[in-house]
Amino acid sequence: MKTAAIAFLLVALACVAGFFAFGRERTWQVLYGPADLGPVPDFADLKRPGTPNSFLVCLPESCLREEPDLVSPVFAAEPHALRAALDAIVMGSGRVERVARDEDGLGDRYIERTPIMRFPDTIIIRYVPVDVGRTALIIYSRSQVGSSDFGANGKRVRNWLRLLEQVVSPVAAA
């Protein structure tokens, strides 16, 4: 019995050592595919997974099939100015990599990884012109690994919005 327990412990330690030696990011890529979950072609037709590991910010008219977790504020800025301000916040938050910029200049896609296990989350930000000098956001943050994120996607997005509101004034919570 004692020998079996020691053998089990040694196998478990070898697995953990192998996990870290192989690389956490490479392990997740082998098991789940590329960290970047890719673009969302049409947010009006977005269908979120049934698991609680995503967070969606949008105007109700931008996301027709899904109820947003938070309705986007409307900011007193042109889309490109709002993009510059939010991109600076996102890139300054640490552990974030920009993986794509939309050709129209109205969207970006990022990967952020958790500190210890390096689980990847894909974050898509679209800038939606509402009126002259006013812009709303679509932010869709989703985890690749697991079925729960313990609220990490929501905390991240709410923090970024709080920081953005200190730089660019919201004119309305639509």
Coordinates of C-alpha atoms in Angstrom, one line a residue:
M1 CA 0.0 0.0 0.0
K2 CA 2.8 2.4 0.9
T3 CA 4.7 1.5 -2.3
A4 CA 1.6 2.2 -4.4
A5 CA 1.2 5.6 -2.7
I6 CA 4.8 6.5 -3.3
A7 CA 4.6 5.4 -6.9
F8 CA 1.4 7.5 -7.4
L9 CA 3.1 10.5 -5.9
L10 CA 6.2 10.1 -8.1
V11 CA 4.0 9.8 -11.2
A12 CA 2.1 12.9 -10.2
L13 CA 5.3 14.9 -9.6
A14 CA 6.7 13.7 -13.0
C15 CA 3.5 14.9 -14.7
V16 CA 3.7 18.3 -13.0
A17 CA 7.4 18.7 -13.8
G18 CA 6.6 17.7 -17.4
F19 CA 3.8 20.2 -17.6
F20 CA 6.1 23.0 -16.6
A21 CA 9.1 21.7 -18.6
F22 CA 7.0 21.4 -21.8
G23 CA 5.5 24.8 -21.2
R24 CA 2.1 25.8 -19.9
E25 CA 1.2 27.8 -23.1
R26 CA 2.3 24.9 -25.4
T27 CA 0.3 22.4 -23.2
W28 CA -2.9 24.4 -23.6
Q29 CA -2.3 24.8 -27.4
V30 CA -1.8 21.0 -27.8
L31 CA -4.9 20.3 -25.7
Y32 CA -7.3 23.1 -26.9
G33 CA -5.8 24.6 -30.1
P34 CA -4.5 28.1 -30.7
A35 CA -4.9 30.6 -27.9
D36 CA -6.6 33.1 -30.2
L37 CA -10.3 32.0 -30.5
G38 CA -10.6 34.2 -33.6
P39 CA -12.9 37.0 -34.7
V40 CA -16.7 37.2 -34.3
P41 CA -17.9 37.9 -37.9
D42 CA -21.3 39.4 -36.8
F43 CA -22.1 40.3 -33.2
A44 CA -25.8 40.6 -34.1
D45 CA -25.8 36.9 -34.6
L46 CA -23.4 36.0 -31.7
K47 CA -24.2 32.8 -29.8
R48 CA -22.3 32.5 -26.6
P49 CA -21.5 29.1 -25.0
G50 CA -23.7 27.9 -22.2
T51 CA -20.8 28.1 -19.7
P52 CA -20.2 31.1 -17.5
N53 CA -16.7 31.9 -18.8
S54 CA -17.4 34.9 -21.0
F55 CA -18.4 38.5 -20.6
L56 CA -20.2 40.7 -23.2
V57 CA -20.6 44.5 -23.3
C58 CA -22.6 46.0 -26.1
L59 CA -25.7 48.1 -27.0
P60 CA -28.8 45.9 -27.2
E61 CA -29.2 46.7 -30.9
S62 CA -25.6 45.5 -31.6
C63 CA -26.0 42.1 -30.0
L64 CA -29.5 40.9 -31.0
R65 CA -29.3 37.2 -30.0
E66 CA -27.5 37.6 -26.7
E67 CA -28.3 39.7 -23.6
P68 CA -25.2 41.8 -22.7
D69 CA -23.7 41.4 -19.3
L70 CA -23.3 45.2 -19.3
V71 CA -24.8 47.8 -21.6
S72 CA -22.0 49.8 -23.2
P73 CA -21.7 53.4 -22.2
V74 CA -21.6 55.9 -25.1
F75 CA -18.4 57.9 -25.0
A76 CA -17.8 61.5 -26.1
A77 CA -15.1 60.6 -28.6
E78 CA -14.7 59.6 -32.3
P79 CA -14.0 55.9 -32.7
H80 CA -10.3 56.2 -33.5
A81 CA -9.7 58.5 -30.4
L82 CA -11.5 56.1 -28.2
R83 CA -9.6 53.2 -29.7
A84 CA -6.3 54.9 -28.9
A85 CA -7.3 55.5 -25.3
L86 CA -8.6 52.0 -24.7
D87 CA -5.7 50.3 -26.5
A88 CA -3.2 52.2 -24.2
I89 CA -5.1 50.9 -21.2
V90 CA -5.3 47.3 -22.5
M91 CA -1.7 47.1 -23.5
G92 CA -0.6 48.7 -20.2
S93 CA -2.5 46.1 -18.1
G94 CA 0.2 43.4 -18.4
R95 CA 0.0 39.8 -19.8
V96 CA -1.8 41.1 -22.9
E97 CA -0.8 40.6 -26.5
R98 CA -2.6 42.2 -29.4
V99 CA -3.1 39.5 -32.1
A100 CA -5.2 41.4 -34.7
R101 CA -6.3 44.8 -35.8
D102 CA -9.3 45.2 -38.1
E103 CA -8.6 46.8 -41.4
D104 CA -11.4 49.3 -40.9
G105 CA -9.7 50.6 -37.8
L106 CA -12.7 49.8 -35.7
G107 CA -11.6 46.7 -33.9
D108 CA -8.9 44.9 -32.1
R109 CA -8.4 41.4 -30.7
Y110 CA -6.2 40.5 -27.8
I111 CA -5.0 37.5 -25.8
E112 CA -4.5 37.8 -22.0
R113 CA -3.1 34.9 -20.0
T114 CA -3.7 34.1 -16.3
P115 CA -0.6 34.6 -14.2
I116 CA 0.2 31.1 -13.0
M117 CA -1.4 28.6 -15.3
R118 CA -1.2 30.9 -18.3
F119 CA -4.8 30.0 -19.4
P120 CA -5.6 32.2 -22.5
D121 CA -8.6 34.5 -22.8
T122 CA -9.5 36.1 -26.1
I123 CA -10.8 39.7 -25.9
I124 CA -12.5 41.4 -28.9
I125 CA -13.1 45.1 -28.9
R126 CA -15.2 46.8 -31.6
Y127 CA -15.8 50.6 -31.7
V128 CA -19.3 51.5 -32.8
P129 CA -20.0 55.0 -34.0
V130 CA -23.3 56.1 -32.5
D131 CA -23.4 59.7 -33.6
V132 CA -20.9 62.4 -34.6
G133 CA -18.3 62.4 -31.9
R134 CA -19.9 59.6 -29.9
T135 CA -18.9 56.0 -29.8
A136 CA -20.1 52.8 -28.0
L137 CA -18.2 49.6 -27.5
I138 CA -18.6 45.9 -28.1
I139 CA -16.3 44.0 -25.8
Y140 CA -16.4 40.2 -25.8
S141 CA -14.0 38.5 -23.4
R142 CA -14.0 34.7 -23.3
S143 CA -11.9 31.9 -21.8
Q144 CA -10.6 29.1 -23.9
V145 CA -9.9 26.6 -21.1
G146 CA -12.5 25.4 -18.5
S147 CA -16.2 26.1 -18.0
S148 CA -15.9 28.8 -15.4
D149 CA -13.5 31.7 -15.0
F150 CA -14.5 32.7 -11.5
G151 CA -15.6 36.1 -12.9
A152 CA -12.2 37.0 -14.4
N153 CA -13.5 38.1 -17.7
G154 CA -16.1 40.4 -16.1
K155 CA -13.5 41.9 -13.7
R156 CA -11.1 42.6 -16.5
V157 CA -13.6 44.3 -18.7
R158 CA -15.1 46.3 -15.9
N159 CA -11.7 47.5 -14.8
W160 CA -10.7 48.6 -18.3
L161 CA -14.0 50.5 -18.6
R162 CA -13.5 52.2 -15.3
L163 CA -10.0 53.3 -16.4
L164 CA -11.3 54.4 -19.7
E165 CA -14.0 56.5 -18.1
Q166 CA -11.3 58.4 -16.2
V167 CA -9.7 59.4 -19.6
V168 CA -12.8 59.8 -21.9
S169 CA -16.1 61.0 -20.6
P170 CA -19.1 58.8 -21.1
V171 CA -22.1 60.8 -22.3
A172 CA -24.7 58.2 -21.6
A173 CA -25.2 54.6 -20.5
A174 CA -27.4 53.7 -23.5

